[in-house]
PDB file of C-alpha atoms in Angstrom:
ATOM      1  CA  MET A   1      -1.331  20.637   9.000  1.00  0.00           C
ATOM      2  CA  SER A   2       0.189  19.249   5.830  1.00  0.00           C
ATOM      3  CA  GLY A   3       0.466  15.567   5.072  1.00  0.00           C
ATOM      4  CA  ASN A   4       3.649  13.670   4.411  1.00  0.00           C
ATOM      5  CA  VAL A   5       3.780  13.315   0.635  1.00  0.00           C
ATOM      6  CA  GLU A   6       7.340  14.666   0.689  1.00  0.00           C
ATOM      7  CA  LEU A   7       8.366  12.016   3.222  1.00  0.00           C
ATOM      8  CA  LEU A   8       6.980   9.382   0.853  1.00  0.00           C
ATOM      9  CA  ASN A   9       8.852  10.912  -2.087  1.00  0.00           C
ATOM     10  CA  GLU A  10      12.092  11.061  -0.088  1.00  0.00           C
ATOM     11  CA  THR A  11      11.721   7.464   1.087  1.00  0.00           C
ATOM     12  CA  LEU A  12      11.202   6.107  -2.417  1.00  0.00           C
ATOM     13  CA  ALA A  13      14.032   8.257  -3.790  1.00  0.00           C
ATOM     14  CA  GLY A  14      16.272   7.022  -0.977  1.00  0.00           C
ATOM     15  CA  ALA A  15      15.649   3.394  -1.895  1.00  0.00           C
ATOM     16  CA  ARG A  16      16.396   4.189  -5.536  1.00  0.00           C
ATOM     17  CA  ALA A  17      19.631   5.933  -4.509  1.00  0.00           C
ATOM     18  CA  GLU A  18      20.649   2.726  -2.713  1.00  0.00           C
ATOM     19  CA  GLY A  19      20.106   0.818  -5.952  1.00  0.00           C
ATOM     20  CA  ARG A  20      17.146  -1.152  -4.656  1.00  0.00           C
ATOM     21  CA  ALA A  21      13.384  -1.329  -4.712  1.00  0.00           C
ATOM     22  CA  ALA A  22      11.345  -0.087  -1.765  1.00  0.00           C
ATOM     23  CA  LEU A  23       9.397  -2.577   0.350  1.00  0.00           C
ATOM     24  CA  VAL A  24       5.760  -1.545   0.739  1.00  0.00           C
ATOM     25  CA  ALA A  25       3.613  -3.523   3.186  1.00  0.00           C
ATOM     26  CA  TYR A  26      -0.189  -3.614   3.359  1.00  0.00           C
ATOM     27  CA  LEU A  27      -2.114  -4.306   6.566  1.00  0.00           C
ATOM     28  CA  PRO A  28      -5.817  -3.710   7.300  1.00  0.00           C
ATOM     29  CA  ALA A  29      -6.776  -1.375  10.141  1.00  0.00           C
ATOM     30  CA  GLY A  30      -8.673  -3.010  12.990  1.00  0.00           C
ATOM     31  CA  PHE A  31      -7.239  -6.477  12.388  1.00  0.00           C
ATOM     32  CA  PRO A  32      -7.114  -8.460  14.573  1.00  0.00           C
ATOM     33  CA  THR A  33      -8.129  -5.492  16.753  1.00  0.00           C
ATOM     34  CA  VAL A  34      -7.476  -1.768  16.416  1.00  0.00           C
ATOM     35  CA  ASP A  35      -4.559  -1.956  18.858  1.00  0.00           C
ATOM     36  CA  GLY A  36      -3.320  -5.168  17.255  1.00  0.00           C
ATOM     37  CA  GLY A  37      -3.471  -3.582  13.816  1.00  0.00           C
ATOM     38  CA  ILE A  38      -1.348  -0.661  14.994  1.00  0.00           C
ATOM     39  CA  GLU A  39       1.216  -3.073  16.421  1.00  0.00           C
ATOM     40  CA  ALA A  40       1.228  -5.017  13.139  1.00  0.00           C
ATOM     41  CA  VAL A  41       2.112  -1.872  11.177  1.00  0.00           C
ATOM     42  CA  LYS A  42       4.913  -1.126  13.634  1.00  0.00           C
ATOM     43  CA  ALA A  43       6.138  -4.734  13.310  1.00  0.00           C
ATOM     44  CA  ALA A  44       6.279  -4.436   9.516  1.00  0.00           C
ATOM     45  CA  PHE A  45       8.342  -1.264   9.845  1.00  0.00           C
ATOM     46  CA  ASP A  46      10.547  -2.880  12.503  1.00  0.00           C
ATOM     47  CA  GLY A  47      11.253  -5.749  10.133  1.00  0.00           C
ATOM     48  CA  GLY A  48      12.314  -3.479   7.299  1.00  0.00           C
ATOM     49  CA  ALA A  49       9.302  -2.124   5.401  1.00  0.00           C
ATOM     50  CA  ASP A  50       9.951   1.317   3.923  1.00  0.00           C
ATOM     51  CA  VAL A  51       6.282   2.267   3.507  1.00  0.00           C
ATOM     52  CA  VAL A  52       3.041   0.818   4.889  1.00  0.00           C
ATOM     53  CA  GLU A  53      -0.419   0.980   3.348  1.00  0.00           C
ATOM     54  CA  VAL A  54      -3.183   0.793   5.961  1.00  0.00           C
ATOM     55  CA  GLY A  55      -6.335  -0.737   4.532  1.00  0.00           C
ATOM     56  CA  LEU A  56      -9.746   0.687   5.355  1.00  0.00           C
ATOM     57  CA  PRO A  57     -11.845  -2.497   5.733  1.00  0.00           C
ATOM     58  CA  HIS A  58     -14.790  -2.754   3.367  1.00  0.00           C
ATOM     59  CA  SER A  59     -17.804  -5.059   3.379  1.00  0.00           C
ATOM     60  CA  ASP A  60     -17.432  -5.779  -0.343  1.00  0.00           C
ATOM     61  CA  PRO A  61     -13.718  -5.599  -1.203  1.00  0.00           C
ATOM     62  CA  VAL A  62     -14.098  -6.562  -4.850  1.00  0.00           C
ATOM     63  CA  LEU A  63     -10.386  -6.270  -5.661  1.00  0.00           C
ATOM     64  CA  ASP A  64      -9.142  -8.244  -2.651  1.00  0.00           C
ATOM     65  CA  GLY A  65      -8.652 -11.973  -2.368  1.00  0.00           C
ATOM     66  CA  PRO A  66     -10.059 -14.278   0.330  1.00  0.00           C
ATOM     67  CA  VAL A  67      -7.265 -13.657   2.843  1.00  0.00           C
ATOM     68  CA  ILE A  68      -7.802  -9.898   3.009  1.00  0.00           C
ATOM     69  CA  GLN A  69     -11.579 -10.353   2.825  1.00  0.00           C
ATOM     70  CA  THR A  70     -11.394 -12.558   5.923  1.00  0.00           C
ATOM     71  CA  ALA A  71      -9.321  -9.964   7.787  1.00  0.00           C
ATOM     72  CA  ASP A  72     -11.709  -7.195   6.720  1.00  0.00           C
ATOM     73  CA  ASP A  73     -14.655  -9.228   8.022  1.00  0.00           C
ATOM     74  CA  ILE A  74     -12.937  -9.632  11.394  1.00  0.00           C
ATOM     75  CA  ALA A  75     -12.173  -5.905  11.560  1.00  0.00           C
ATOM     76  CA  LEU A  76     -15.728  -4.928  10.612  1.00  0.00           C
ATOM     77  CA  ARG A  77     -17.218  -7.316  13.175  1.00  0.00           C
ATOM     78  CA  GLY A  78     -14.954  -5.619  15.709  1.00  0.00           C
ATOM     79  CA  GLY A  79     -16.563  -2.293  14.818  1.00  0.00           C
ATOM     80  CA  VAL A  80     -13.669  -0.613  13.011  1.00  0.00           C
ATOM     81  CA  ARG A  81     -14.443   2.901  11.780  1.00  0.00           C
ATOM     82  CA  ILE A  82     -12.620   5.574   9.795  1.00  0.00           C
ATOM     83  CA  LYS A  83     -11.526   7.182  13.075  1.00  0.00           C
ATOM     84  CA  ASP A  84      -9.706   3.924  13.883  1.00  0.00           C
ATOM     85  CA  VAL A  85      -7.959   4.025  10.513  1.00  0.00           C
ATOM     86  CA  MET A  86      -6.814   7.579  11.266  1.00  0.00           C
ATOM     87  CA  ARG A  87      -5.617   6.486  14.710  1.00  0.00           C
ATOM     88  CA  THR A  88      -3.675   3.622  13.127  1.00  0.00           C
ATOM     89  CA  VAL A  89      -1.965   6.034  10.741  1.00  0.00           C
ATOM     90  CA  ARG A  90      -1.268   8.550  13.505  1.00  0.00           C
ATOM     91  CA  GLU A  91       0.236   6.107  15.995  1.00  0.00           C
ATOM     92  CA  ALA A  92       2.226   4.118  13.440  1.00  0.00           C
ATOM     93  CA  HIS A  93       3.743   7.243  11.899  1.00  0.00           C
ATOM     94  CA  ALA A  94       4.432   8.841  15.285  1.00  0.00           C
ATOM     95  CA  ALA A  95       6.209   5.701  16.494  1.00  0.00           C
ATOM     96  CA  THR A  96       8.338   5.173  13.387  1.00  0.00           C
ATOM     97  CA  GLY A  97       8.627   8.460  11.490  1.00  0.00           C
ATOM     98  CA  LYS A  98       7.955   6.505   8.299  1.00  0.00           C
ATOM     99  CA  PRO A  99       5.402   7.102   5.518  1.00  0.00           C
ATOM    100  CA  VAL A 100       1.957   5.585   6.041  1.00  0.00           C
ATOM    101  CA  LEU A 101      -0.773   5.676   3.386  1.00  0.00           C
ATOM    102  CA  VAL A 102      -4.404   4.618   3.446  1.00  0.00           C
ATOM    103  CA  MET A 103      -5.755   2.230   0.833  1.00  0.00           C
ATOM    104  CA  THR A 104      -9.506   2.442   0.451  1.00  0.00           C
ATOM    105  CA  TYR A 105     -12.388   2.053  -1.914  1.00  0.00           C
ATOM    106  CA  TRP A 106     -14.069   5.306  -2.868  1.00  0.00           C
ATOM    107  CA  ASN A 107     -17.493   4.858  -1.272  1.00  0.00           C
ATOM    108  CA  PRO A 108     -16.399   5.329   2.379  1.00  0.00           C
ATOM    109  CA  ILE A 109     -14.619   8.597   1.501  1.00  0.00           C
ATOM    110  CA  ASP A 110     -17.603   9.818  -0.484  1.00  0.00           C
ATOM    111  CA  ARG A 111     -19.879   9.208   2.502  1.00  0.00           C
ATOM    112  CA  TYR A 112     -17.430  10.666   5.034  1.00  0.00           C
ATOM    113  CA  GLY A 113     -16.694  13.806   3.020  1.00  0.00           C
ATOM    114  CA  ILE A 114     -13.608  14.491   0.915  1.00  0.00           C
ATOM    115  CA  GLU A 115     -12.457  17.582   2.820  1.00  0.00           C
ATOM    116  CA  ARG A 116     -12.998  15.941   6.193  1.00  0.00           C
ATOM    117  CA  PHE A 117     -11.158  12.789   5.154  1.00  0.00           C
ATOM    118  CA  THR A 118      -8.152  14.538   3.602  1.00  0.00           C
ATOM    119  CA  ALA A 119      -7.835  17.033   6.461  1.00  0.00           C
ATOM    120  CA  GLU A 120      -7.942  14.266   9.081  1.00  0.00           C
ATOM    121  CA  LEU A 121      -5.494  12.065   7.177  1.00  0.00           C
ATOM    122  CA  ALA A 122      -3.022  14.943   6.884  1.00  0.00           C
ATOM    123  CA  GLU A 123      -3.457  15.794  10.575  1.00  0.00           C
ATOM    124  CA  ALA A 124      -2.717  12.149  11.417  1.00  0.00           C
ATOM    125  CA  GLY A 125       0.578  12.366   9.535  1.00  0.00           C
ATOM    126  CA  GLY A 126      -0.588  10.334   6.559  1.00  0.00           C
ATOM    127  CA  ALA A 127       1.394  10.456   3.326  1.00  0.00           C
ATOM    128  CA  GLY A 128      -1.439   9.825   0.901  1.00  0.00           C
ATOM    129  CA  CYS A 129      -4.160   7.539  -0.333  1.00  0.00           C
ATOM    130  CA  ILE A 130      -4.400   4.632  -2.778  1.00  0.00           C
ATOM    131  CA  LEU A 131      -7.776   4.613  -4.515  1.00  0.00           C
ATOM    132  CA  PRO A 132      -8.169   1.471  -6.627  1.00  0.00           C
ATOM    133  CA  ASP A 133     -11.731   2.094  -7.803  1.00  0.00           C
ATOM    134  CA  LEU A 134     -11.767   5.879  -8.312  1.00  0.00           C
ATOM    135  CA  PRO A 135     -11.774   6.584 -12.078  1.00  0.00           C
ATOM    136  CA  VAL A 136      -9.118   9.154 -12.866  1.00  0.00           C
ATOM    137  CA  GLN A 137     -11.606  11.194 -14.902  1.00  0.00           C
ATOM    138  CA  GLU A 138     -13.750  11.575 -11.763  1.00  0.00           C
ATOM    139  CA  SER A 139     -10.864  12.379  -9.414  1.00  0.00           C
ATOM    140  CA  ALA A 140     -10.388  16.145  -9.843  1.00  0.00           C
ATOM    141  CA  VAL A 141     -12.182  17.170  -6.645  1.00  0.00           C
ATOM    142  CA  TRP A 142     -10.358  14.525  -4.609  1.00  0.00           C
ATOM    143  CA  ARG A 143      -6.983  15.580  -6.041  1.00  0.00           C
ATOM    144  CA  GLU A 144      -7.655  19.237  -5.311  1.00  0.00           C
ATOM    145  CA  HIS A 145      -8.228  18.448  -1.627  1.00  0.00           C
ATOM    146  CA  ALA A 146      -5.376  15.932  -1.441  1.00  0.00           C
ATOM    147  CA  ASP A 147      -2.937  18.426  -2.973  1.00  0.00           C
ATOM    148  CA  LYS A 148      -4.111  21.137  -0.581  1.00  0.00           C
ATOM    149  CA  HIS A 149      -3.375  18.868   2.383  1.00  0.00           C
ATOM    150  CA  GLY A 150      -0.026  17.510   1.176  1.00  0.00           C
ATOM    151  CA  LEU A 151      -1.237  14.005   0.348  1.00  0.00           C
ATOM    152  CA  ALA A 152      -0.228  11.735  -2.526  1.00  0.00           C
ATOM    153  CA  THR A 153      -2.918  10.302  -4.788  1.00  0.00           C
ATOM    154  CA  VAL A 154      -1.887   6.840  -5.928  1.00  0.00           C
ATOM    155  CA  PHE A 155      -3.770   5.249  -8.806  1.00  0.00           C
ATOM    156  CA  VAL A 156      -3.734   1.608  -9.867  1.00  0.00           C
ATOM    157  CA  VAL A 157      -2.791   0.418 -13.358  1.00  0.00           C
ATOM    158  CA  ALA A 158      -3.270  -3.085 -14.739  1.00  0.00           C
ATOM    159  CA  PRO A 159      -1.992  -5.127 -17.683  1.00  0.00           C
ATOM    160  CA  SER A 160      -5.305  -4.442 -19.417  1.00  0.00           C
ATOM    161  CA  SER A 161      -4.634  -0.671 -19.359  1.00  0.00           C
ATOM    162  CA  GLN A 162      -3.903   0.634 -22.853  1.00  0.00           C
ATOM    163  CA  ASP A 163      -0.869   2.915 -23.299  1.00  0.00           C
ATOM    164  CA  ALA A 164      -2.970   6.059 -23.736  1.00  0.00           C
ATOM    165  CA  ARG A 165      -4.926   5.167 -20.611  1.00  0.00           C
ATOM    166  CA  LEU A 166      -1.689   4.619 -18.687  1.00  0.00           C
ATOM    167  CA  ALA A 167      -0.531   8.109 -19.645  1.00  0.00           C
ATOM    168  CA  THR A 168      -3.803   9.636 -18.427  1.00  0.00           C
ATOM    169  CA  ILE A 169      -3.641   7.774 -15.116  1.00  0.00           C
ATOM    170  CA  THR A 170       0.002   8.500 -14.369  1.00  0.00           C
ATOM    171  CA  ALA A 171      -0.356  12.188 -15.253  1.00  0.00           C
ATOM    172  CA  ALA A 172      -3.022  12.528 -12.560  1.00  0.00           C
ATOM    173  CA  GLY A 173      -1.205  10.563  -9.864  1.00  0.00           C
ATOM    174  CA  SER A 174       1.490  11.420  -7.343  1.00  0.00           C
ATOM    175  CA  GLY A 175       3.730   9.553  -4.920  1.00  0.00           C
ATOM    176  CA  PHE A 176       3.984   6.389  -6.967  1.00  0.00           C
ATOM    177  CA  VAL A 177       2.026   4.249  -9.410  1.00  0.00           C
ATOM    178  CA  TYR A 178       0.532   0.994  -8.120  1.00  0.00           C
ATOM    179  CA  ALA A 179       0.983  -1.639 -10.836  1.00  0.00           C
ATOM    180  CA  ALA A 180      -1.273  -4.659 -10.380  1.00  0.00           C
ATOM    181  CA  SER A 181       0.996  -7.448 -11.582  1.00  0.00           C
ATOM    182  CA  LEU A 182      -1.691 -10.033 -12.267  1.00  0.00           C
ATOM    183  CA  MET A 183      -5.201  -9.565 -13.510  1.00  0.00           C
ATOM    184  CA  GLY A 184      -7.874 -10.131 -10.913  1.00  0.00           C
ATOM    185  CA  VAL A 185      -7.954 -10.011  -7.152  1.00  0.00           C
ATOM    186  CA  THR A 186      -5.061  -9.866  -4.720  1.00  0.00           C
ATOM    187  CA  GLY A 187      -3.528 -12.898  -3.087  1.00  0.00           C
ATOM    188  CA  THR A 188      -0.166 -14.623  -2.963  1.00  0.00           C
ATOM    189  CA  ARG A 189       0.916 -16.383  -6.157  1.00  0.00           C
ATOM    190  CA  GLU A 190       3.303 -19.221  -6.875  1.00  0.00           C
ATOM    191  CA  SER A 191       5.273 -17.141  -9.355  1.00  0.00           C
ATOM    192  CA  VAL A 192       5.390 -13.551 -10.470  1.00  0.00           C
ATOM    193  CA  GLY A 193       3.999 -13.137 -13.979  1.00  0.00           C
ATOM    194  CA  GLU A 194       5.833 -11.754 -16.980  1.00  0.00           C
ATOM    195  CA  GLN A 195       2.867  -9.417 -17.368  1.00  0.00           C
ATOM    196  CA  ALA A 196       4.289  -7.410 -14.482  1.00  0.00           C
ATOM    197  CA  GLN A 197       7.550  -6.612 -16.260  1.00  0.00           C
ATOM    198  CA  ASP A 198       5.746  -5.485 -19.386  1.00  0.00           C
ATOM    199  CA  LEU A 199       3.340  -3.350 -17.355  1.00  0.00           C
ATOM    200  CA  VAL A 200       6.213  -1.659 -15.507  1.00  0.00           C
ATOM    201  CA  ARG A 201       8.007  -0.976 -18.797  1.00  0.00           C
ATOM    202  CA  ARG A 202       4.897   0.529 -20.381  1.00  0.00           C
ATOM    203  CA  THR A 203       4.081   2.575 -17.275  1.00  0.00           C
ATOM    204  CA  ARG A 204       7.608   3.982 -16.998  1.00  0.00           C
ATOM    205  CA  ALA A 205       7.327   5.180 -20.587  1.00  0.00           C
ATOM    206  CA  THR A 206       4.599   7.585 -19.413  1.00  0.00           C
ATOM    207  CA  THR A 207       5.947   8.908 -16.097  1.00  0.00           C
ATOM    208  CA  ASP A 208       8.912   9.603 -13.833  1.00  0.00           C
ATOM    209  CA  LEU A 209       6.918   8.441 -10.800  1.00  0.00           C
ATOM    210  CA  PRO A 210       8.199   5.270  -9.113  1.00  0.00           C
ATOM    211  CA  VAL A 211       6.297   2.170 -10.225  1.00  0.00           C
ATOM    212  CA  CYS A 212       5.528  -0.258  -7.400  1.00  0.00           C
ATOM    213  CA  VAL A 213       4.229  -3.744  -8.142  1.00  0.00           C
ATOM    214  CA  GLY A 214       1.617  -5.449  -5.989  1.00  0.00           C
ATOM    215  CA  LEU A 215      -0.667  -8.459  -6.087  1.00  0.00           C
ATOM    216  CA  GLY A 216       1.439 -11.545  -5.726  1.00  0.00           C
ATOM    217  CA  VAL A 217       4.666 -11.454  -3.727  1.00  0.00           C
ATOM    218  CA  SER A 218       4.945 -13.639  -0.629  1.00  0.00           C
ATOM    219  CA  ASN A 219       8.632 -14.475  -0.117  1.00  0.00           C
ATOM    220  CA  ALA A 220      12.157 -13.111  -0.476  1.00  0.00           C
ATOM    221  CA  LYS A 221      12.795 -14.885  -3.799  1.00  0.00           C
ATOM    222  CA  GLN A 222       9.726 -13.312  -5.389  1.00  0.00           C
ATOM    223  CA  ALA A 223      10.595  -9.948  -3.824  1.00  0.00           C
ATOM    224  CA  ALA A 224      14.054 -10.130  -5.389  1.00  0.00           C
ATOM    225  CA  GLU A 225      12.498 -11.023  -8.753  1.00  0.00           C
ATOM    226  CA  VAL A 226      10.151  -8.029  -8.711  1.00  0.00           C
ATOM    227  CA  ALA A 227      12.861  -5.743  -7.308  1.00  0.00           C
ATOM    228  CA  GLY A 228      14.872  -6.519 -10.426  1.00  0.00           C
ATOM    229  CA  PHE A 229      12.459  -4.527 -12.577  1.00  0.00           C
ATOM    230  CA  ALA A 230      10.228  -2.403 -10.299  1.00  0.00           C
ATOM    231  CA  ASP A 231      10.799   0.595  -8.029  1.00  0.00           C
ATOM    232  CA  GLY A 232       8.817  -0.957  -5.203  1.00  0.00           C
ATOM    233  CA  VAL A 233       7.476  -4.336  -4.091  1.00  0.00           C
ATOM    234  CA  ILE A 234       4.033  -4.315  -2.463  1.00  0.00           C
ATOM    235  CA  VAL A 235       3.137  -7.205  -0.147  1.00  0.00           C
ATOM    236  CA  GLY A 236      -0.220  -7.608   1.586  1.00  0.00           C
ATOM    237  CA  SER A 237      -1.886 -11.015   1.619  1.00  0.00           C
ATOM    238  CA  ALA A 238       1.260 -12.792   2.820  1.00  0.00           C
ATOM    239  CA  PHE A 239       1.406 -10.611   5.958  1.00  0.00           C
ATOM    240  CA  VAL A 240      -2.301 -10.967   6.649  1.00  0.00           C
ATOM    241  CA  LYS A 241      -2.203 -14.755   6.215  1.00  0.00           C
ATOM    242  CA  LEU A 242       0.563 -15.027   8.810  1.00  0.00           C
ATOM    243  CA  MET A 243      -1.592 -13.168  11.306  1.00  0.00           C
ATOM    244  CA  LEU A 244      -4.669 -15.258  10.488  1.00  0.00           C
ATOM    245  CA  ASP A 245      -2.694 -18.485  10.919  1.00  0.00           C
ATOM    246  CA  ALA A 246      -0.883 -17.457  14.122  1.00  0.00           C
ATOM    247  CA  ASP A 247      -1.773 -19.074  17.454  1.00  0.00           C
ATOM    248  CA  ASP A 248      -2.002 -15.692  19.138  1.00  0.00           C
ATOM    249  CA  GLU A 249      -1.399 -12.010  18.475  1.00  0.00           C
ATOM    250  CA  ALA A 250       2.195 -12.033  19.721  1.00  0.00           C
ATOM    251  CA  ALA A 251       3.071 -14.883  17.367  1.00  0.00           C
ATOM    252  CA  GLY A 252       1.382 -13.055  14.504  1.00  0.00           C
ATOM    253  CA  LEU A 253       3.365  -9.894  15.151  1.00  0.00           C
ATOM    254  CA  ALA A 254       6.613 -11.859  15.326  1.00  0.00           C
ATOM    255  CA  ALA A 255       5.769 -13.523  12.010  1.00  0.00           C
ATOM    256  CA  VAL A 256       5.021 -10.166  10.366  1.00  0.00           C
ATOM    257  CA  ARG A 257       8.324  -8.773  11.612  1.00  0.00           C
ATOM    258  CA  ALA A 258      10.231 -11.826  10.363  1.00  0.00           C
ATOM    259  CA  LEU A 259       8.607 -11.812   6.911  1.00  0.00           C
ATOM    260  CA  ALA A 260       9.321  -8.090   6.557  1.00  0.00           C
ATOM    261  CA  GLY A 261      12.951  -8.862   7.327  1.00  0.00           C
ATOM    262  CA  ASP A 262      13.082 -11.586   4.694  1.00  0.00           C
ATOM    263  CA  LEU A 263      11.412  -9.366   2.097  1.00  0.00           C
ATOM    264  CA  ALA A 264      13.705  -6.441   2.978  1.00  0.00           C
ATOM    265  CA  ALA A 265      16.655  -8.725   2.237  1.00  0.00           C
ATOM    266  CA  GLY A 266      14.964  -9.761  -1.005  1.00  0.00           C
ATOM    267  CA  VAL A 267      14.582  -6.221  -2.322  1.00  0.00           C
ATOM    268  CA  ARG A 268      18.290  -5.707  -1.598  1.00  0.00           C
ATOM    269  CA  ALA A 269      19.375  -8.850  -3.469  1.00  0.00           C
ATOM    270  CA  HIS A 270      20.479  -6.835  -6.502  1.00  0.00           C
ATOM    271  CA  VAL A 271      22.497  -4.247  -4.546  1.00  0.00           C
ATOM    272  CA  SER A 272      26.187  -4.737  -5.275  1.00  0.00           C
TER     273      SER A 272
END
């Protein structure tokens, strides 16, 4: 069975055709429980997310801020496994028909087996994988298997990336480019940095792939700001914090749905 890279491409192209940025949500699998995590992904889609990234919880998430680290710890204590990540992708995609990716560090895939992981992700209806710590020069075997199974390979670029390095990274990627808008770990920010605009401009000079900006957005105003210069707005910590702060799971899901609605309005703020 082939994965859903084309669904991802069509979704991002559809947002562009509407004159707006896509809204990309991030939620960890297994948080607060496996079933609760699946419902959270559905809630984000219900609220207006175009794409969802499902995080594979990691014991040492070096690129994630304290909010996502806390959620990962809860998921890991609950015993989340790769099979639960695949189930989250499968059920969320089956329920919504929308593109679902997995975001993971490289080590779990390396241990699990590249062919096994890509085959199972495609079978689950996944659209691709975001690999923040896989060096592009070491990615050929992964990309061969991902391409075979119809999965996008999304790489991360940062303001520190030199122009030549950006060109190398974007040439190897597919689906979209994940532009980290602020140096350092993820987490909601008070304002969206000017670095992000410059990074998007430099990245676009190297590729026709959509450039989606993550690491900072938490409200509709910020989403509108990023949507003014990026092809997609990625939001993670803000969703996870709502679920951590909620009195119960139902309240958390309602908050996720409501924030997705606000952000979906934000990315449409520039549509005339």
